[in-house]
Each structure stands twice: as C-alpha cells, then as structure tokens.
XYZ file of C-alpha atoms in Angstrom:
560
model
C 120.817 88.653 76.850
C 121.130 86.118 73.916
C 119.477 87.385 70.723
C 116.762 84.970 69.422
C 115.474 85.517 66.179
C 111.653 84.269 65.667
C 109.506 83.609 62.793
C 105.979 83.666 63.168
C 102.866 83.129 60.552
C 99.103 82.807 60.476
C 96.795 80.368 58.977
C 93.197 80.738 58.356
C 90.303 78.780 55.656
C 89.004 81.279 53.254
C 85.504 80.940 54.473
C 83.958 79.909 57.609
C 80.165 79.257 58.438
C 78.235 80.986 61.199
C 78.176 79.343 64.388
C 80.919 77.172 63.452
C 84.688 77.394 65.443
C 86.334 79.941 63.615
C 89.931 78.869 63.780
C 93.199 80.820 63.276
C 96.346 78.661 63.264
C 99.765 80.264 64.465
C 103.038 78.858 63.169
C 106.255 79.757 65.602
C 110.091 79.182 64.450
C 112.896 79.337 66.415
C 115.586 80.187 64.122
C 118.157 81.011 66.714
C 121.118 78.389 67.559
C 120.184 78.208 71.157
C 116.773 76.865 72.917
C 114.553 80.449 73.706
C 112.217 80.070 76.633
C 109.363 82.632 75.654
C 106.749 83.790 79.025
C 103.144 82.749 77.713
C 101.045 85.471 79.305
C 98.969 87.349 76.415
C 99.897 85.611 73.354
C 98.854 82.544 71.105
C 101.083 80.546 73.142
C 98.483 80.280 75.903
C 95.962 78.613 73.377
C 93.092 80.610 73.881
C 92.136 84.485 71.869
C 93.011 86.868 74.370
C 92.866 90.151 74.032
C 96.196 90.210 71.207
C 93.943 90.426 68.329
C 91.946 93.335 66.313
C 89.349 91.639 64.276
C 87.713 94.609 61.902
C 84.487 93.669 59.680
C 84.314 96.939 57.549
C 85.504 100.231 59.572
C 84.299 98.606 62.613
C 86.221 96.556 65.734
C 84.388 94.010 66.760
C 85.293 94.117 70.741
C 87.602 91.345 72.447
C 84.939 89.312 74.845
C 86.971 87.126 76.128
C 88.589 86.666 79.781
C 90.406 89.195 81.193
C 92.740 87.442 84.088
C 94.683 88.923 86.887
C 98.054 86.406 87.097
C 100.343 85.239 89.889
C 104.375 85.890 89.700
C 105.656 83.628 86.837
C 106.991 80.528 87.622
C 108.695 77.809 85.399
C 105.791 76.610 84.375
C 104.620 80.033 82.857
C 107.338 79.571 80.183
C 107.674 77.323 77.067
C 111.081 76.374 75.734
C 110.979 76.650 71.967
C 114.211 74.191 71.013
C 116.965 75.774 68.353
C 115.498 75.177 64.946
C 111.869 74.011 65.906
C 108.626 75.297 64.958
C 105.246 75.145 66.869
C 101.471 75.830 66.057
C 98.829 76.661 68.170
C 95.214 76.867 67.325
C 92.795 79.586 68.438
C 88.839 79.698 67.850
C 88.320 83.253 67.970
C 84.675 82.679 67.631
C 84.768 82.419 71.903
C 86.359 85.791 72.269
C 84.361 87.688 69.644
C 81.161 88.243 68.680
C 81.606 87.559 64.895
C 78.068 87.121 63.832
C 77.492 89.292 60.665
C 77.914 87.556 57.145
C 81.185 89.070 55.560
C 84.704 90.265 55.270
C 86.459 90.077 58.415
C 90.427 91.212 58.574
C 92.112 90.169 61.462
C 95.544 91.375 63.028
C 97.578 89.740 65.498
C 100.097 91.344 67.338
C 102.061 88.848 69.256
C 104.062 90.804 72.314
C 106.309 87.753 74.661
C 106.467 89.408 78.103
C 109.871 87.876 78.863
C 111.938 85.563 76.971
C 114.561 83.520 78.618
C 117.435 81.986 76.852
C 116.884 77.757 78.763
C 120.375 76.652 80.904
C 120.813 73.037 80.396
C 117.183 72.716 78.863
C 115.724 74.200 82.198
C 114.768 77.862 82.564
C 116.052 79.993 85.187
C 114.218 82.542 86.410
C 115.686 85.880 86.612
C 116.553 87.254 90.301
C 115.224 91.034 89.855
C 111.776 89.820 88.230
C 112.222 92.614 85.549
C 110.923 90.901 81.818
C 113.111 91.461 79.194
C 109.972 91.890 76.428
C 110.308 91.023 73.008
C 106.980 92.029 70.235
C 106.930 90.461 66.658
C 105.516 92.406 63.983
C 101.654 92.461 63.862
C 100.171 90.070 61.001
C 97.265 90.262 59.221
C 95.159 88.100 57.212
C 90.847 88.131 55.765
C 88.613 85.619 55.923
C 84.466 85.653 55.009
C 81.497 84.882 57.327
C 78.864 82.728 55.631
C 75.097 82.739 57.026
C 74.417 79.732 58.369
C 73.173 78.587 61.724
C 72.671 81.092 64.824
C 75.840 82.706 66.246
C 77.943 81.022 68.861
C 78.006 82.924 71.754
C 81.236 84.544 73.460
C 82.732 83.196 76.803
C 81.682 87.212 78.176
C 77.784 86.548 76.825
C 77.565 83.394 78.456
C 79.087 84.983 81.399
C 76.521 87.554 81.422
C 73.576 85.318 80.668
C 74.301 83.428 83.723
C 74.836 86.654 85.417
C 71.325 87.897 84.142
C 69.814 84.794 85.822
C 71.523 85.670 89.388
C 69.855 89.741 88.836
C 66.440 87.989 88.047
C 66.693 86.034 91.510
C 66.698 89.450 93.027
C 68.728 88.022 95.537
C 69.765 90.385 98.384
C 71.548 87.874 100.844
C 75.065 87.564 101.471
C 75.789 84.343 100.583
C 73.583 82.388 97.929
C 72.641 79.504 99.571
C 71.803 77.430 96.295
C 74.863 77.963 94.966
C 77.606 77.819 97.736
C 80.494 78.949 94.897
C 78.313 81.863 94.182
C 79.026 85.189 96.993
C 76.497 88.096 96.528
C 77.733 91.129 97.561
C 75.049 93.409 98.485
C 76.711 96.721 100.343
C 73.565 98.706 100.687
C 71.550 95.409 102.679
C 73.938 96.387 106.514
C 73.531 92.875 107.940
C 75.191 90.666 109.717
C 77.666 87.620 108.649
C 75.916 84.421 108.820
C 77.601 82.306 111.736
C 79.200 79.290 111.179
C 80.191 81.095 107.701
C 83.510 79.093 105.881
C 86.640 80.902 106.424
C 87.233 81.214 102.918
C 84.126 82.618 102.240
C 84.542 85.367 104.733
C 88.119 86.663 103.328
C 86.564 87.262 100.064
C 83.561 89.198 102.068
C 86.666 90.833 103.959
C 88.597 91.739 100.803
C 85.071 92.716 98.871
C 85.185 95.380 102.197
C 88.708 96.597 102.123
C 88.503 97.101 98.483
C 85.699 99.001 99.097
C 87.297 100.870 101.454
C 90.489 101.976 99.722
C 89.265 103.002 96.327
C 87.046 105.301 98.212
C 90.388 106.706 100.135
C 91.681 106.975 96.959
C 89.392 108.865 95.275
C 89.267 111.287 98.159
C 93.220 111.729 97.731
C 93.207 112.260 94.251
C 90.715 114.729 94.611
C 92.420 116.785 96.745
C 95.982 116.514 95.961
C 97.595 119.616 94.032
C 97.359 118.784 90.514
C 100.180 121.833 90.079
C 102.741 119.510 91.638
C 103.878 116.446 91.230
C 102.829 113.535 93.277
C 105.402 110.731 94.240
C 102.173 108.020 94.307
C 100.843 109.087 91.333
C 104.584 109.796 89.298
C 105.894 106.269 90.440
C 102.630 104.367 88.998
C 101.006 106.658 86.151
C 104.360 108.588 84.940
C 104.459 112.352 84.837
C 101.394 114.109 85.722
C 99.289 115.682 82.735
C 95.627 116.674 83.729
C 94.248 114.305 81.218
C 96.178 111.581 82.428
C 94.641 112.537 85.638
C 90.917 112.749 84.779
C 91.060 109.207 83.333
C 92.083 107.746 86.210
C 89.945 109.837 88.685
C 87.109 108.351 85.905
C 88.654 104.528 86.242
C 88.457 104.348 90.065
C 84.851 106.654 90.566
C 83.494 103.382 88.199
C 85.208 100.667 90.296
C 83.407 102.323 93.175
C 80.519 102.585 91.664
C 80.129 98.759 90.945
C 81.570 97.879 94.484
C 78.796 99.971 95.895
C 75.957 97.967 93.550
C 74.831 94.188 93.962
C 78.110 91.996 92.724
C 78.974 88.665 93.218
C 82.022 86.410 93.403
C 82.116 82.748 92.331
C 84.678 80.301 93.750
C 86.197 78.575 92.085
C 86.089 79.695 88.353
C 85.145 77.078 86.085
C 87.958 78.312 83.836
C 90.991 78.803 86.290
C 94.566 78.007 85.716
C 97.362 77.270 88.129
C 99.012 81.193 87.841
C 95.537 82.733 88.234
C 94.451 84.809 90.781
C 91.354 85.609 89.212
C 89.381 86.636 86.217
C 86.367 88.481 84.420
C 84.726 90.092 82.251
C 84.050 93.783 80.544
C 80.537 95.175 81.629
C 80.482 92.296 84.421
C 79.240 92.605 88.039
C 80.784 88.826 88.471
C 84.509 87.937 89.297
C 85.841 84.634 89.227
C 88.194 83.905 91.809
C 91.185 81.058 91.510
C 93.287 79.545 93.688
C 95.705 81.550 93.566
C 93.903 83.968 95.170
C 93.799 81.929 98.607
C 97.102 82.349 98.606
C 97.536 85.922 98.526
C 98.011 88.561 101.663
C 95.401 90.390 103.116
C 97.353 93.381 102.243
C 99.957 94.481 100.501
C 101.428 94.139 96.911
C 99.131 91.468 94.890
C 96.622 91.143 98.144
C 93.387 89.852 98.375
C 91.717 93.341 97.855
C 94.278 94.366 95.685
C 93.406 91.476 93.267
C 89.842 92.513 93.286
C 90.241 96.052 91.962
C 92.204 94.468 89.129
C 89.580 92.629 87.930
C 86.660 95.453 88.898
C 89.121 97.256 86.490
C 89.019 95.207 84.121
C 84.934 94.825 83.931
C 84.027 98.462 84.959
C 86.818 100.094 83.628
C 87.970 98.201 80.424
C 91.317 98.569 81.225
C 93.581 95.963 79.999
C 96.702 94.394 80.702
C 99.996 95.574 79.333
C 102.444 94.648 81.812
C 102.238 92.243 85.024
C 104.291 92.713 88.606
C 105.449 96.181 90.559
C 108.727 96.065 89.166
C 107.161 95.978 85.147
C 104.628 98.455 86.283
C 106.826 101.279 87.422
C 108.698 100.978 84.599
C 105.637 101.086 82.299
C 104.670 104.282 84.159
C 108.465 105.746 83.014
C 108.534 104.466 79.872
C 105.232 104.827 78.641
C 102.431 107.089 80.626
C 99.870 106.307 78.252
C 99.632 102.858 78.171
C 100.117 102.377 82.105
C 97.024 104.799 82.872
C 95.489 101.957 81.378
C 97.057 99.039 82.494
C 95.128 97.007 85.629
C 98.236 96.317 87.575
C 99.091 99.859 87.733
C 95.998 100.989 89.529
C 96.084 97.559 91.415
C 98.818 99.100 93.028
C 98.769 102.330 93.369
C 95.475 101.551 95.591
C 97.796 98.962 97.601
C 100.694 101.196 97.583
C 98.006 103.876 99.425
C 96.721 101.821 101.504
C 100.123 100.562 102.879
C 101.159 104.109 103.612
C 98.015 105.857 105.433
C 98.067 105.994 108.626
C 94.543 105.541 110.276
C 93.520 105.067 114.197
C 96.330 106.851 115.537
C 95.984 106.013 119.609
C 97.855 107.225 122.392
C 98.730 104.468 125.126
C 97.020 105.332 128.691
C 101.193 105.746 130.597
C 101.390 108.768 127.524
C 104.944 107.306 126.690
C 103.363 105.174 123.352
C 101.725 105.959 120.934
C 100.490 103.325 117.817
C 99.655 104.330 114.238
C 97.682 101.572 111.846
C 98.602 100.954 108.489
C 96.675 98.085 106.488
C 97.558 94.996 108.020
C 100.799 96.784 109.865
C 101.329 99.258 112.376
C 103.819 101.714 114.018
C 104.825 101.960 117.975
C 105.831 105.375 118.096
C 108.364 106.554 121.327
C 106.436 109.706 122.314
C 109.729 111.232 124.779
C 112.004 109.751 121.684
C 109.751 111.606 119.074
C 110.595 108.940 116.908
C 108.948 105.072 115.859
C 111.006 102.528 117.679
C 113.333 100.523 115.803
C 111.955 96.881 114.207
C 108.465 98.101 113.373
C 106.366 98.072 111.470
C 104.715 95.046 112.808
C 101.840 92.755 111.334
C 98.889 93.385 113.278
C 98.482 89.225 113.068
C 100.057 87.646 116.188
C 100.937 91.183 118.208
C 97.460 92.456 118.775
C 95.678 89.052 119.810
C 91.741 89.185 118.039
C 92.344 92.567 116.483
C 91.219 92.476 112.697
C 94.476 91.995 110.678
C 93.932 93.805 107.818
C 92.049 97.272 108.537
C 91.529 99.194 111.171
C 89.322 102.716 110.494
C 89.479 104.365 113.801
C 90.499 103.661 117.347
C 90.320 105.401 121.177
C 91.381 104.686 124.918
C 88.380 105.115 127.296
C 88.813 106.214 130.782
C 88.125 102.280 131.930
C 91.358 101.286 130.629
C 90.040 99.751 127.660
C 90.858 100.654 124.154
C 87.813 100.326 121.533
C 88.975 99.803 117.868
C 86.476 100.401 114.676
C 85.811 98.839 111.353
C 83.067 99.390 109.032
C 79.660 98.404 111.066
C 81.565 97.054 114.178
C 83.569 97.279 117.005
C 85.951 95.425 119.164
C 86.943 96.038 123.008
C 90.415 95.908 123.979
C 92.103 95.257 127.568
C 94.947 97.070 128.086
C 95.928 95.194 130.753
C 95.686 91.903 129.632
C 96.727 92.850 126.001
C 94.030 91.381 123.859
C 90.595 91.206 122.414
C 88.128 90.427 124.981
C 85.720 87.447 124.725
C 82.392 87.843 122.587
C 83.871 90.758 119.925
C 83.008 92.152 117.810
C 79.726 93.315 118.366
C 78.266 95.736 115.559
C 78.304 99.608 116.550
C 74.302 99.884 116.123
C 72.715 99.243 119.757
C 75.873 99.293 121.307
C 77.027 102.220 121.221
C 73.845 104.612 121.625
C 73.458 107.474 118.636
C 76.483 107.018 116.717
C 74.245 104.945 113.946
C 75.303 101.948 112.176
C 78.022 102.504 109.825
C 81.728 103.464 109.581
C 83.927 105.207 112.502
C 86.534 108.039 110.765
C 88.143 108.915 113.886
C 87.510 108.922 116.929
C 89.027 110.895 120.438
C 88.631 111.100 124.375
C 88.724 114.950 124.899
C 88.053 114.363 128.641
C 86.859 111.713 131.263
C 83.222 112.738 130.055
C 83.750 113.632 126.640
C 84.314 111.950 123.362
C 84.102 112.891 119.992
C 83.838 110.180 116.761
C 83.999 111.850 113.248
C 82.450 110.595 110.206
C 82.497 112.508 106.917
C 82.029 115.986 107.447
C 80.824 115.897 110.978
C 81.295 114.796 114.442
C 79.211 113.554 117.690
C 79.967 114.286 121.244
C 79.586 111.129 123.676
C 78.752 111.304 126.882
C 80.958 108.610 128.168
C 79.399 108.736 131.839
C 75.862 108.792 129.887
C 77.255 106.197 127.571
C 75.398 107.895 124.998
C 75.374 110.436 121.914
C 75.119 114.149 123.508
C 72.048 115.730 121.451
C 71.740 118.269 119.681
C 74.144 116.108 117.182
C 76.276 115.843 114.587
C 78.114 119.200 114.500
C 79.982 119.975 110.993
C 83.676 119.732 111.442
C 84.489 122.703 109.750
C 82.655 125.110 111.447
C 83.831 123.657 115.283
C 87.268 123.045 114.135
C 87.872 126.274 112.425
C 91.162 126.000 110.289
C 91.110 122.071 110.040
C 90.194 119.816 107.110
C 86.272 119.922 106.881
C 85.749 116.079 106.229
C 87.122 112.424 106.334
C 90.172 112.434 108.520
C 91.814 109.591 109.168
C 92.261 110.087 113.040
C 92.861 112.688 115.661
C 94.562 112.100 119.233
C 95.900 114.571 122.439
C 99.261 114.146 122.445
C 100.795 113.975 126.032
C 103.458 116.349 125.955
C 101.536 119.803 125.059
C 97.846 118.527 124.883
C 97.541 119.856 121.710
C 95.130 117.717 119.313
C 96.815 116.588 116.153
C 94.392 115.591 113.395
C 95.705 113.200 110.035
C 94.458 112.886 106.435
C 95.903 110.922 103.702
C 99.334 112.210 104.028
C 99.849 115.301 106.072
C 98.634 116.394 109.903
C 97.828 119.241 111.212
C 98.403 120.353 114.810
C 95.085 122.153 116.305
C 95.117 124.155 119.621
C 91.913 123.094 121.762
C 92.103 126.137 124.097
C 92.460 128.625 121.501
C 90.181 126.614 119.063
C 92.808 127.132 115.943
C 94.758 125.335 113.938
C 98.259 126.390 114.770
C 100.539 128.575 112.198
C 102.085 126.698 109.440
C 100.051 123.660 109.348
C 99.230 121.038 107.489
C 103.005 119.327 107.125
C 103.759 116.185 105.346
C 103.848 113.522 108.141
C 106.632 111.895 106.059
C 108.993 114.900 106.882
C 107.784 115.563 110.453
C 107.254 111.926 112.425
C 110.435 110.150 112.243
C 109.528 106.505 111.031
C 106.246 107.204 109.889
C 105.606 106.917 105.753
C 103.822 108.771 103.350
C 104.808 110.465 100.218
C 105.021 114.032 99.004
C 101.997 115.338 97.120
C-alpha cells in the first residue's frame, strides 16, 4: 500500500449567533507525490456533521442528532481522489446535527477516521478484490467558539424528524398502510389484520421484511439466552470477539430494545427525503421512523445486507444508539478480532449476526410422503436431505424462489404432510396448501390460520407433526394442541405444556419436530442442536441434545 501523508485543519468564526448556521470549515492536503483516493463514509468529506464530532459546552456532550445511515458496498463513486499536492475544504453546519442552543463556550473535536484509502491507477480508482478497507485516522482536532443569544434555536434534522413523527402518534393511526400519505407504512404488530388487496409490491416487501425482522431478533434473543455463556460460541466469537459476560449483557440489552420497538406502532417512509445513491436506509436515535432508500429495493430477502437485515441496522441505530464503526462482513469480523469493544457496538455487527442466524436455523423440517426425502428450511434456502444416504444431496441448498412454485421465499416457521397427500406450510398468521403431486401452491393461498384451521387461534405455527392418520400435534411456545385430522379440528381439553408430555425435551419454542422413516423415532430441533425422542417409551433417548452441525451431514449450524 502506498503511504500518503495528509494534512488536515479546522476553521471556525469566533462567535456565532443563535439560530444562525453554525459553520466549521475543514481544510484537506495531500502532501504525498501520488493522487490518494480516500472512501467518504463518516467523515467531513461527505459534507454533512455526522456523527465524527464531540461538541462539549462545559463538562457536558451535547449528543450527535443527526442521521444515522445504513450504506450499500462502496463503489467508485463512494471515493474522492485528492490529486498529489492539492488541498480541499468542505463546510459543515453543525447546527443540523446538534442541538447547540445555550449561550456560551462550546469546544469542539473532530476526529476524522477514512475507512479505506486507495492510491488512484491512471486517475481512476480500483476497487480492491477482497473488499477488506485499509483504514487510515488523522489526529483528532480541536478548536472553541461562543454562542450568542439571539433568535430561537434551529432545530436538528432528529427534532424535526421527531416532530413529524409526533404528528403521525397524534393521528392514532392503527392501519397498515396510511392512506394520506402513500410513502408513509405504519406498522402496527399488535392490530392481526389482513393485507389490503391490490397492495404495491414494494410496499408489501417492506411489510414482509418489517415481519422477518421481527421474527429473527426474537430467535435471537431466545438463543442467546440459552446458549452456555461458559463456552465459547462460534456466532457470537466470529461477530462480537471473545466472550466476556459484559460483552454479553449489552448485547442481550441491544436486541431485547430492537424487539421491543418492532413489537410497538413504527412506521417506514419511502423514499427518504434525504437519500443518497449508496443508501440503504437511515434514522434516527429515540425514533420509531426509518427511512428507506433505494438501495434498499435492491437488496435480498435474506441473507448478508437483506431487506430485514437492513432494518435491524437502523432499529439499532434508533433503539439502541449504536453507531457505526465499520461497514461490510469482511470489516466486521475483523472489528470483532481486533477490537471487542467497539464491535458490540457497531450496527453492522448485530446486522449480521441476526442474518448469519437466520441463514443457519433450520425450521419446518418435513419428511416427503415415499419416506426416502426429507427437506429442512433455512431463510430463503433449503436442504433435500437423502434419508437411506443419511446425508443432504449434493448442489443444495436451493432458493426456495423458483423450486417450490407459490411457497413464501423468505421464511417458512413450520411445515407438515397430511394424510391427503398435501403438505401445509406456516408463516406468522397464515397458511398455504401444497400438492404433492402436482408440486406447487394450490390456487387461492394463503388463507390466514384463524377460521381455517379450527382451535389452533390466530397467530404463529412453531412446529408442527402428523403422529398418525388421526392425530396431529402443532407447537407454539411452551405448549402443544392435538388435531383431530378426521374431526378437522383442535382435540379439547387443549394446549398441553410441552414439558410435562415430552418429558426430557426442550420445554418451549422448537423449531420443528418430524417421524423419521427408518426407526419412527420423533426428532425434535432448536436453534442449533436436535434431540432424538422415543414415542413408545415417551423419553428422550440417552445422550441427547447433539449439535446438528456434527450429526446431519450437509446440514449447518455452529457450535455453542
């Protein structure tokens, strides 16, 4: 790598009025012999007061209250080339990122950190093949300037944000979609209802990705509170660094908040006013509102830098106040290694952790009516396992899109073959009916699970199993119902706790449970392990729960 050698300054007046821009000018000099292409992200050379400088009035930080942006993969355009020998200057009104309102001395720092810097081949930069940043950070400057009384304050870009989001709460508005301001998508998990027909596409992947983020923090939380602290965790190592229990508290805090504002009233607005062409999306602390960007449209349903996986970046962000240190998988790991502290609070580390999960838990295991298949769900992917092989066949996983013709692409929670040679496959509130024969969705699905299926109520589907032609079971939580398929109804008295019918076996939230063919034992899955559970003798048999990584050849997981 070429060494560059940069010389930065800062300019500010003396004095400055109250509700006036407060401006801080940054000089940059290239005094290297060769052209330096420097990555924007994070510092002055954006032209906006992100969250790179302290501003102190006394003891006290005034807090950044500015935009806090989830970004795309750099691309050419993400860089500026600062020629051999030139200097630049960029102007930033701080006043729109902090609340500096009180007459007085105000010091500000700026600490200037280039996320990559690329040394320009023929005046054009080149980006590098293994997408790893080679950072460079200036020394932090620091300069005073005083506050005069004058007119009112001006208000942040995060207070007008949360004016305008004050006026949304005040409409009380409780409908999906807010049909006075089509940009404007209010979330409202607690109202089960269904999606308005005719709804735009795009509107119904961010209702889609609101769902699976929902979905995944809460499977996150439930592994993280029941791995073994004692032990290291592959997950967990590879995104946070080595395991220390406060380490691990913090981010069992960051997620139970991101859940807890995914479970309130939020909305999403589309487009952002204020969107560039690398972002995804963007927000603010203390928000309920995320701003989505183009670049979201773009991104997968699942895995790394998805759709849902962009939103709990930004919930992050304004539920969390986690920042942004380091952007992209590759930059994140090796924050986690590096550093431990800073990527416990960095949003693209528990952007993909959750994604990372979510990609490797197997849910809706199903056993294929001939008992020689058997399929495994993963995300948007899934597994055909060879049952007589013991193994997954060779070329999978698969996307769900295009091989399972109307099946949901990017979740499935639970599935089960009936005795009618159907197979019925569950998400959230609904269902969908599949022929076997035929191999696809039938016409009309899906339908929601309320009225439908008689008993089993209205929300979410764990697991679910055929035990015999008469009887099935569907688990949710800590308990279970028996269905009488004949009946086609819930058998009362119901639900039965898991725990105390399943003696030996997990006592809530599995992922999915099926006979297998070859011993008709029942083999029940959570986060990453299975246990194997004898029906006849109603136990668990010896030595169980095993790591499905070690035991199902093909399968994934990691070691916790």
């Amino acid at each position: 790598m070429t060494k560059h050698k940069l010389k930065h300054s800062i300019h500010m007046e003396t004095e400055y009025n109250c509700g006036k821009p407060i401006i801080l000018k940054f000089e940059l000099q290239n005094q290297s012999d060769s052209d330096c292409g420097l990555l924007i992200y994070d510092n002055p050379l954006e032209g906006e007061a992100l969250n790179f400088i302290e501003i102190r009035r006394k003891d006290c930080i005034i807090p950044y209250d500015g935009r806090l942006v989830k970004r795309a993969e750099p691309t050419k355009d993400s860089y500026r080339i600062i020629p051999a020998g030139k200097t630049i200057v960029e102007k930033l009104d701080l006043s729109t990122s902090f609340a500096i309102h009180e007459p007085g001395i105000y010091t500000v720092t700026l600490y200037t950190k280039f996320l990559d810097v690329i040394s320009p081949v023929n005046g054009e930069i080149k980006l590098p093949t293994n997408k790893e940043f080679q950072m460079l950070t200036l020394d932090p400057l620091t300069t005073e300037f005083k506050l005069l009384s004058h007119i009112k304050p001006r208000p942040t870009s995060g207070e007008k944000a949360r004016k305008w989001e004050r006026e949304l709460l005040q409409q009380k508005n409780t409908t999906l979609i807010d049909r006075n301001k089509s940009s404007v998508i209010t979330i409202n998990p607690k109202v089960n209802q269904p999606v308005p027909q005719g709804i735009d596409p795009d509107i119904m992947k961010v209702i889609e990705a609101d769902a699976n983020a929902r979905a995944w923090i809460s499977a996150t939380l439930l592994e993280l509170s029941e791995w073994s602290q004692e032990n290291k965790n592959e997950l967990y190592v590879e995104l946070f660094g080595a395991y220390s229990p406060d380490n691990y508290k913090v981010i069992q805090d960051h997620f139970n908040k991101i859940k807890e504002v995914l479970e309130g009233i939020h909305y999403y607005v589309k487009p952002g006013a204020d969107c560039k062409p690398d972002y995804f999306a963007y927000t603010y602390f203390n928000s309920k509102v995320v701003y989505l960007c183009p670049q979201f449209d773009a991104a997968p349903a699942t895995g790394i830098d998805s759709k849902f996986g962009v939103l709990i970046h930004e919930w992050s962000h304004a539920a969390a106040q986690i920042k942004d240190n380091r952007y992209g998988l590759n930059n994140a790991k090796q924050l986690a290694i590096s550093n431990p502290a800073e990527a416990i609070l960095n949003a693209d580390n528990h952007e993909y952790f959750v994604e990372i999960l979510a990609d490797n838990m197997l849910t809706a295991p199903i056993v294929w009516p001939d008992g020689k298949k058997a399929y495994f769900f993963c995300a948007g992917k899934y597994y055909q396992y060879d049952i007589k092989k013991d193994k997954v066949d060779s070329g999978y996983p698969l996307p769900i899109e295009h091989n399972w013709p109307g099946l949901w692409t990017d979740r499935i929670d639970a599935a089960v073959v009936w005795p009618n040679n159907k197979a019925y496959f569950f998400r959230d509130s609904e269902y969908m009916r599949y022929d076997i024969a035929s191999k696809k969705v039938d016409p009309g699905y899906p339908l929601p699970i309320e009225h439908n299926w008689h008993g089993l109520g209205t929300d979410r589907i764990d697991a679910a199993v055929v035990l015999t032609n008469e009887v099935a079971l569907f688990f949710k939580d800590y308990t279970y119902m028996r269905y009488d398929i004949k009946m086609d109804k819930v058998d009362p008295p119901n639900p039965f706790s898991i725990i105390n019918n399943f003696p030996g076996s997990w006592s809530h939230s599995i992922n999915g449970m099926v006979i297998w063919p070859t011993n008709k034992k029942a083999y029940m899955f959570k986060g990453w392990k299975y246990l194997r559970y004898d029906l006849n003798k109603t136990e668990v048999d010896s030595g169980y729960p095993l790591f499905i990584k070690n035991n199902w050849p093909g399968l994934p997981g990691y070691i916790s």
